[in-house]
Amino acid sequence: MLLQTICRNVVIIKSSKDTRYAVDSVVTHDGTKFPCWALPDLSSFRQKFGANAYDRLDVIGIDEAQFFDDLYEFCCEAADLDGKILVVAGLDGDYMRRTFGSVLDIIPLADTVTKLTARCELCGKRAFFTLRKTDETRTELIGGADVYMPVCRQHYVNGQAARNVEAQKIPNDLIVEAAATLV
Ligand SMILES: Nc1ncnc2c1ncn2[C@@H]1O[C@H](COP(=O)(O)OP(=O)(O)O)[C@@H](O)[C@H]1O
Ligand SMILES: Cc1cn([C@H]2C[C@H](O)[C@@H](COP(=O)(O)O)O2)c(=O)[nH]c1=O
């Protein structure tokens, strides 16, 4: 890994909520793996990692940052007070394009921000958004291609509109029941 060549001590933390590909590794969708600490929160990291080992760290990578409630506090302390280089990756928005967790809160703390995109699954253009393919409405829902689909703006808008129409449809059995009540 490039960072390990440049700096001596690198650690990656991910949210323990993400168990999709591996429990203790960060894994890209095409299979590249790197060992990591999977934690429920960031505030416990220093104590679990060990204070001495923490002090020797140069770089802390955080993946799935949207799932950490204490992201802002941790980044402030680690970067400002402890002098660590932080590389944070996470979703800025959820499937409804609402802000996700504290990811946007840490933008003012950052030296640089890079907005990455995938490819639209329907047309291959840059995908800025994510469509959820199920009816589940809670914000946090761990999943991959089974549940989500990267899409461009046009396909997001069309896809959401199609889902909204679908959600407003009265199920057939309710119509039958209502008709039976009227008779
Ligand atoms: N900075 C990058 N440079 C080159 N390829 C990249 C970069 N970031 C991601 N990729 C490619 O995009 C794929 C998707 O990244 P991944 O981390 O799996 O997606 P996600 O952002 O959804 O977690 C990677 O497996 C890799 O092939
Ligand atoms: C859009 C959206 C995503 N999630 C979850 C789904 C995945 O578990 C992660 C994103 O990980 P990836 O490496 O970018 O594939 O976030 C969610 O919980 N809610 C959402 O709205």
mmCIF file of C-alpha atoms and ligand atoms in Angstrom:
data_model
loop_
_atom_site.group_PDB
_atom_site.id
_atom_site.type_symbol
_atom_site.label_atom_id
_atom_site.label_comp_id
_atom_site.label_asym_id
_atom_site.label_seq_id
_atom_site.Cartn_x
_atom_site.Cartn_y
_atom_site.Cartn_z
ATOM 1 C CA MET A 1 0.000 0.000 0.000
ATOM 2 C CA LEU A 2 1.328 3.417 -1.024
ATOM 3 C CA LEU A 3 0.748 5.036 2.375
ATOM 4 C CA GLN A 4 2.813 2.341 4.089
ATOM 5 C CA THR A 5 5.750 3.038 1.801
ATOM 6 C CA ILE A 6 5.687 6.738 2.555
ATOM 7 C CA CYS A 7 4.821 6.562 6.256
ATOM 8 C CA ARG A 8 5.824 3.941 8.771
ATOM 9 C CA ASN A 9 2.636 3.492 10.734
ATOM 10 C CA VAL A 10 -0.772 3.212 9.165
ATOM 11 C CA VAL A 11 -3.983 1.809 10.577
ATOM 12 C CA ILE A 12 -7.439 1.515 9.034
ATOM 13 C CA ILE A 13 -10.642 1.536 11.032
ATOM 14 C CA LYS A 14 -14.036 0.609 9.673
ATOM 15 C CA SER A 15 -17.455 0.418 11.263
ATOM 16 C CA SER A 16 -18.184 -3.007 12.727
ATOM 17 C CA LYS A 17 -21.676 -2.627 11.244
ATOM 18 C CA ASP A 18 -20.149 -3.468 7.845
ATOM 19 C CA THR A 19 -19.621 -7.221 7.789
ATOM 20 C CA ARG A 20 -20.329 -7.657 4.074
ATOM 21 C CA TYR A 21 -17.042 -9.032 2.748
ATOM 22 C CA ALA A 22 -14.926 -9.585 5.868
ATOM 23 C CA VAL A 23 -15.081 -8.863 9.565
ATOM 24 C CA ASP A 24 -11.571 -7.512 10.030
ATOM 25 C CA SER A 25 -10.592 -6.173 6.604
ATOM 26 C CA VAL A 26 -11.659 -3.351 4.378
ATOM 27 C CA VAL A 27 -12.496 -4.866 0.999
ATOM 28 C CA THR A 28 -13.217 -3.058 -2.258
ATOM 29 C CA HIS A 29 -16.070 -4.287 -4.419
ATOM 30 C CA ASP A 30 -13.513 -5.878 -6.739
ATOM 31 C CA GLY A 31 -11.788 -7.751 -3.953
ATOM 32 C CA THR A 32 -8.734 -5.753 -2.857
ATOM 33 C CA LYS A 33 -8.296 -6.290 0.883
ATOM 34 C CA PHE A 34 -6.441 -4.588 3.695
ATOM 35 C CA PRO A 35 -6.583 -5.593 7.376
ATOM 36 C CA CYS A 36 -8.414 -3.179 9.622
ATOM 37 C CA TRP A 37 -9.920 -2.599 13.043
ATOM 38 C CA ALA A 38 -13.685 -3.034 12.964
ATOM 39 C CA LEU A 39 -15.147 -0.919 15.748
ATOM 40 C CA PRO A 40 -18.609 0.207 16.884
ATOM 41 C CA ASP A 41 -17.269 3.691 17.670
ATOM 42 C CA LEU A 42 -14.090 5.697 17.262
ATOM 43 C CA SER A 43 -13.707 6.903 20.842
ATOM 44 C CA SER A 44 -12.704 3.401 21.978
ATOM 45 C CA PHE A 45 -9.925 3.100 19.382
ATOM 46 C CA ARG A 46 -7.027 4.617 21.335
ATOM 47 C CA GLN A 47 -7.645 2.461 24.388
ATOM 48 C CA LYS A 48 -8.169 -0.734 22.342
ATOM 49 C CA PHE A 49 -5.138 -0.086 20.111
ATOM 50 C CA GLY A 50 -2.963 0.853 23.077
ATOM 51 C CA ALA A 51 -1.825 4.359 23.981
ATOM 52 C CA ASN A 52 1.840 3.744 23.068
ATOM 53 C CA ALA A 53 1.017 2.185 19.709
ATOM 54 C CA TYR A 54 -1.432 5.043 19.065
ATOM 55 C CA ASP A 55 1.255 7.630 19.737
ATOM 56 C CA ARG A 56 3.482 5.995 17.108
ATOM 57 C CA LEU A 57 0.781 6.096 14.405
ATOM 58 C CA ASP A 58 1.282 8.425 11.442
ATOM 59 C CA VAL A 59 -1.899 7.822 9.462
ATOM 60 C CA ILE A 60 -5.394 6.721 10.447
ATOM 61 C CA GLY A 61 -7.772 5.682 7.671
ATOM 62 C CA ILE A 62 -11.486 5.562 8.434
ATOM 63 C CA ASP A 63 -13.852 3.700 6.118
ATOM 64 C CA GLU A 64 -17.672 3.724 6.180
ATOM 65 C CA ALA A 65 -17.402 6.991 8.126
ATOM 66 C CA GLN A 66 -21.147 7.616 7.842
ATOM 67 C CA PHE A 67 -21.730 4.937 10.501
ATOM 68 C CA PHE A 68 -19.655 6.618 13.251
ATOM 69 C CA ASP A 69 -21.615 8.950 15.548
ATOM 70 C CA ASP A 70 -18.422 10.298 17.148
ATOM 71 C CA LEU A 71 -16.652 11.031 13.834
ATOM 72 C CA TYR A 72 -16.334 14.796 14.355
ATOM 73 C CA GLU A 73 -14.911 14.587 17.864
ATOM 74 C CA PHE A 74 -12.455 11.836 16.906
ATOM 75 C CA CYS A 75 -11.181 13.661 13.800
ATOM 76 C CA CYS A 76 -10.760 16.927 15.707
ATOM 77 C CA GLU A 77 -8.747 15.316 18.452
ATOM 78 C CA ALA A 78 -6.659 12.990 16.264
ATOM 79 C CA ALA A 79 -5.763 15.652 13.674
ATOM 80 C CA ASP A 80 -5.599 18.833 15.750
ATOM 81 C CA LEU A 81 -4.212 17.571 19.060
ATOM 82 C CA ASP A 82 -2.463 14.303 18.220
ATOM 83 C CA GLY A 83 -1.027 15.378 14.851
ATOM 84 C CA LYS A 84 -2.310 12.349 12.905
ATOM 85 C CA ILE A 85 -2.987 12.339 9.179
ATOM 86 C CA LEU A 86 -6.583 11.210 8.723
ATOM 87 C CA VAL A 87 -7.952 9.761 5.492
ATOM 88 C CA VAL A 88 -11.703 9.459 5.812
ATOM 89 C CA ALA A 89 -13.968 7.693 3.311
ATOM 90 C CA GLY A 90 -17.730 7.603 3.563
ATOM 91 C CA LEU A 91 -21.034 8.399 1.937
ATOM 92 C CA ASP A 92 -22.028 12.063 2.022
ATOM 93 C CA GLY A 93 -25.677 11.188 1.347
ATOM 94 C CA ASP A 94 -28.053 8.270 1.798
ATOM 95 C CA TYR A 95 -30.338 6.702 -0.810
ATOM 96 C CA MET A 96 -32.744 9.656 -0.400
ATOM 97 C CA ARG A 97 -29.833 12.115 -0.841
ATOM 98 C CA ARG A 98 -30.160 13.229 2.777
ATOM 99 C CA THR A 99 -26.931 13.956 4.642
ATOM 100 C CA PHE A 100 -25.560 10.728 6.078
ATOM 101 C CA GLY A 101 -24.209 10.605 9.655
ATOM 102 C CA SER A 102 -21.533 13.210 10.379
ATOM 103 C CA VAL A 103 -19.642 12.971 7.089
ATOM 104 C CA LEU A 104 -20.558 16.487 5.981
ATOM 105 C CA ASP A 105 -19.804 17.899 9.449
ATOM 106 C CA ILE A 106 -16.111 17.087 9.082
ATOM 107 C CA ILE A 107 -15.667 18.890 5.734
ATOM 108 C CA PRO A 108 -14.685 22.131 7.507
ATOM 109 C CA LEU A 109 -11.975 20.205 9.374
ATOM 110 C CA ALA A 110 -10.411 18.812 6.199
ATOM 111 C CA ASP A 111 -7.375 19.995 4.235
ATOM 112 C CA THR A 112 -8.793 18.526 1.037
ATOM 113 C CA VAL A 113 -12.023 16.884 -0.057
ATOM 114 C CA THR A 114 -12.445 14.555 -3.061
ATOM 115 C CA LYS A 115 -15.901 13.569 -4.219
ATOM 116 C CA LEU A 116 -15.650 10.181 -5.914
ATOM 117 C CA THR A 117 -18.252 8.697 -8.214
ATOM 118 C CA ALA A 118 -19.145 5.259 -9.505
ATOM 119 C CA ARG A 119 -20.574 4.410 -12.948
ATOM 120 C CA CYS A 120 -24.321 4.514 -13.545
ATOM 121 C CA GLU A 121 -25.487 0.932 -13.742
ATOM 122 C CA LEU A 122 -28.053 1.868 -16.405
ATOM 123 C CA CYS A 123 -26.092 4.083 -18.820
ATOM 124 C CA GLY A 124 -22.451 4.158 -17.736
ATOM 125 C CA LYS A 125 -22.359 7.913 -17.029
ATOM 126 C CA ARG A 126 -20.873 9.179 -13.753
ATOM 127 C CA ALA A 127 -23.047 7.982 -10.866
ATOM 128 C CA PHE A 128 -23.457 10.616 -8.163
ATOM 129 C CA PHE A 129 -26.311 8.899 -6.333
ATOM 130 C CA THR A 130 -27.522 5.536 -5.037
ATOM 131 C CA LEU A 131 -30.910 3.985 -5.676
ATOM 132 C CA ARG A 132 -32.211 1.529 -3.101
ATOM 133 C CA LYS A 133 -33.891 -1.434 -4.748
ATOM 134 C CA THR A 134 -35.956 -2.532 -1.738
ATOM 135 C CA ASP A 135 -38.875 -0.955 0.166
ATOM 136 C CA GLU A 136 -36.833 -0.671 3.377
ATOM 137 C CA THR A 137 -36.918 2.955 4.607
ATOM 138 C CA ARG A 138 -34.451 3.046 7.511
ATOM 139 C CA THR A 139 -31.364 5.100 6.709
ATOM 140 C CA GLU A 140 -28.809 2.479 7.683
ATOM 141 C CA LEU A 141 -29.124 -0.721 5.705
ATOM 142 C CA ILE A 142 -25.945 -2.670 5.041
ATOM 143 C CA GLY A 143 -25.876 -4.115 1.556
ATOM 144 C CA GLY A 144 -24.258 -4.268 -1.846
ATOM 145 C CA ALA A 145 -25.493 -4.814 -5.367
ATOM 146 C CA ASP A 146 -28.381 -6.852 -3.940
ATOM 147 C CA VAL A 147 -29.857 -3.676 -2.385
ATOM 148 C CA TYR A 148 -28.205 -0.686 -4.074
ATOM 149 C CA MET A 149 -27.470 0.570 -7.517
ATOM 150 C CA PRO A 150 -25.191 3.503 -8.443
ATOM 151 C CA VAL A 151 -26.979 5.865 -10.821
ATOM 152 C CA CYS A 152 -26.518 9.154 -12.684
ATOM 153 C CA ARG A 153 -28.798 12.118 -11.959
ATOM 154 C CA GLN A 154 -31.306 11.284 -14.694
ATOM 155 C CA HIS A 155 -31.676 7.656 -13.650
ATOM 156 C CA TYR A 156 -31.865 8.634 -9.964
ATOM 157 C CA VAL A 157 -34.730 11.043 -10.626
ATOM 158 C CA ASN A 158 -36.562 8.590 -12.906
ATOM 159 C CA GLY A 159 -35.905 5.694 -10.534
ATOM 160 C CA GLN A 160 -37.130 7.568 -7.455
ATOM 161 C CA ALA A 161 -40.241 8.715 -9.324
ATOM 162 C CA ALA A 162 -40.954 5.110 -10.342
ATOM 163 C CA ARG A 163 -40.494 3.960 -6.730
ATOM 164 C CA ASN A 164 -42.793 6.719 -5.421
ATOM 165 C CA VAL A 165 -45.555 5.724 -7.854
ATOM 166 C CA GLU A 166 -45.066 2.092 -6.808
ATOM 167 C CA ALA A 167 -45.272 3.051 -3.102
ATOM 168 C CA GLN A 168 -48.538 4.964 -3.660
ATOM 169 C CA LYS A 169 -50.190 2.081 -5.489
ATOM 170 C CA ILE A 170 -52.961 0.444 -3.453
ATOM 171 C CA PRO A 171 -52.223 -3.275 -3.201
ATOM 172 C CA ASN A 172 -54.725 -5.453 -5.115
ATOM 173 C CA ASP A 173 -55.867 -7.354 -2.022
ATOM 174 C CA LEU A 174 -56.830 -4.054 -0.313
ATOM 175 C CA ILE A 175 -58.888 -3.009 -3.345
ATOM 176 C CA VAL A 176 -60.714 -6.361 -3.282
ATOM 177 C CA GLU A 177 -61.294 -5.977 0.468
ATOM 178 C CA ALA A 178 -62.609 -2.409 0.056
ATOM 179 C CA ALA A 179 -64.901 -3.511 -2.780
ATOM 180 C CA ALA A 180 -66.204 -6.361 -0.639
ATOM 181 C CA THR A 181 -66.963 -3.892 2.186
ATOM 182 C CA LEU A 182 -68.928 -1.680 -0.202
ATOM 183 C CA VAL A 183 -71.053 -4.537 -1.526
HETATM 184 N N1 LIG B 1 -8.616 6.287 -6.130
HETATM 185 C C1 LIG B 1 -8.852 5.267 -6.929
HETATM 186 N N2 LIG B 1 -8.045 5.037 -7.967
HETATM 187 C C2 LIG B 1 -8.284 4.010 -8.805
HETATM 188 N N3 LIG B 1 -9.304 3.166 -8.673
HETATM 189 C C3 LIG B 1 -10.110 3.358 -7.663
HETATM 190 C C4 LIG B 1 -9.947 4.388 -6.734
HETATM 191 N N4 LIG B 1 -10.945 4.315 -5.822
HETATM 192 C C5 LIG B 1 -11.686 3.260 -6.165
HETATM 193 N N5 LIG B 1 -11.191 2.698 -7.271
HETATM 194 C C6 LIG B 1 -11.754 1.551 -7.970
HETATM 195 O O1 LIG B 1 -13.128 1.600 -7.730
HETATM 196 C C7 LIG B 1 -13.537 0.386 -7.115
HETATM 197 C C8 LIG B 1 -14.669 0.704 -6.166
HETATM 198 O O2 LIG B 1 -14.157 1.197 -4.969
HETATM 199 P P1 LIG B 1 -14.759 0.655 -3.653
HETATM 200 O O3 LIG B 1 -13.877 1.104 -2.543
HETATM 201 O O4 LIG B 1 -15.019 -0.795 -3.787
HETATM 202 O O5 LIG B 1 -16.146 1.413 -3.651
HETATM 203 P P2 LIG B 1 -16.945 2.115 -2.494
HETATM 204 O O6 LIG B 1 -16.580 3.548 -2.586
HETATM 205 O O7 LIG B 1 -18.374 1.841 -2.857
HETATM 206 O O8 LIG B 1 -16.539 1.486 -1.200
HETATM 207 C C9 LIG B 1 -12.274 -0.161 -6.484
HETATM 208 O O9 LIG B 1 -12.308 -1.536 -6.336
HETATM 209 C C10 LIG B 1 -11.227 0.250 -7.463
HETATM 210 O O10 LIG B 1 -11.174 -0.658 -8.524
HETATM 211 C C1 LIG B 2 -26.954 4.535 0.125
HETATM 212 C C2 LIG B 2 -26.931 3.868 1.455
HETATM 213 C C3 LIG B 2 -25.931 2.968 1.768
HETATM 214 N N1 LIG B 2 -25.924 2.352 2.958
HETATM 215 C C4 LIG B 2 -24.880 1.367 3.259
HETATM 216 C C5 LIG B 2 -24.732 0.272 2.233
HETATM 217 C C6 LIG B 2 -23.307 -0.163 2.427
HETATM 218 O O1 LIG B 2 -23.291 -1.120 3.481
HETATM 219 C C7 LIG B 2 -22.611 1.122 2.840
HETATM 220 C C8 LIG B 2 -21.880 1.780 1.685
HETATM 221 O O2 LIG B 2 -20.713 1.076 1.430
HETATM 222 P P1 LIG B 2 -19.938 1.120 0.005
HETATM 223 O O3 LIG B 2 -18.551 0.709 0.366
HETATM 224 O O4 LIG B 2 -20.039 2.503 -0.522
HETATM 225 O O5 LIG B 2 -20.616 0.124 -0.868
HETATM 226 O O6 LIG B 2 -23.623 2.002 3.293
HETATM 227 C C9 LIG B 2 -26.878 2.631 3.924
HETATM 228 O O7 LIG B 2 -26.849 2.094 5.039
HETATM 229 N N2 LIG B 2 -27.875 3.524 3.622
HETATM 230 C C10 LIG B 2 -27.940 4.154 2.432
HETATM 231 O O8 LIG B 2 -28.887 4.961 2.204
#
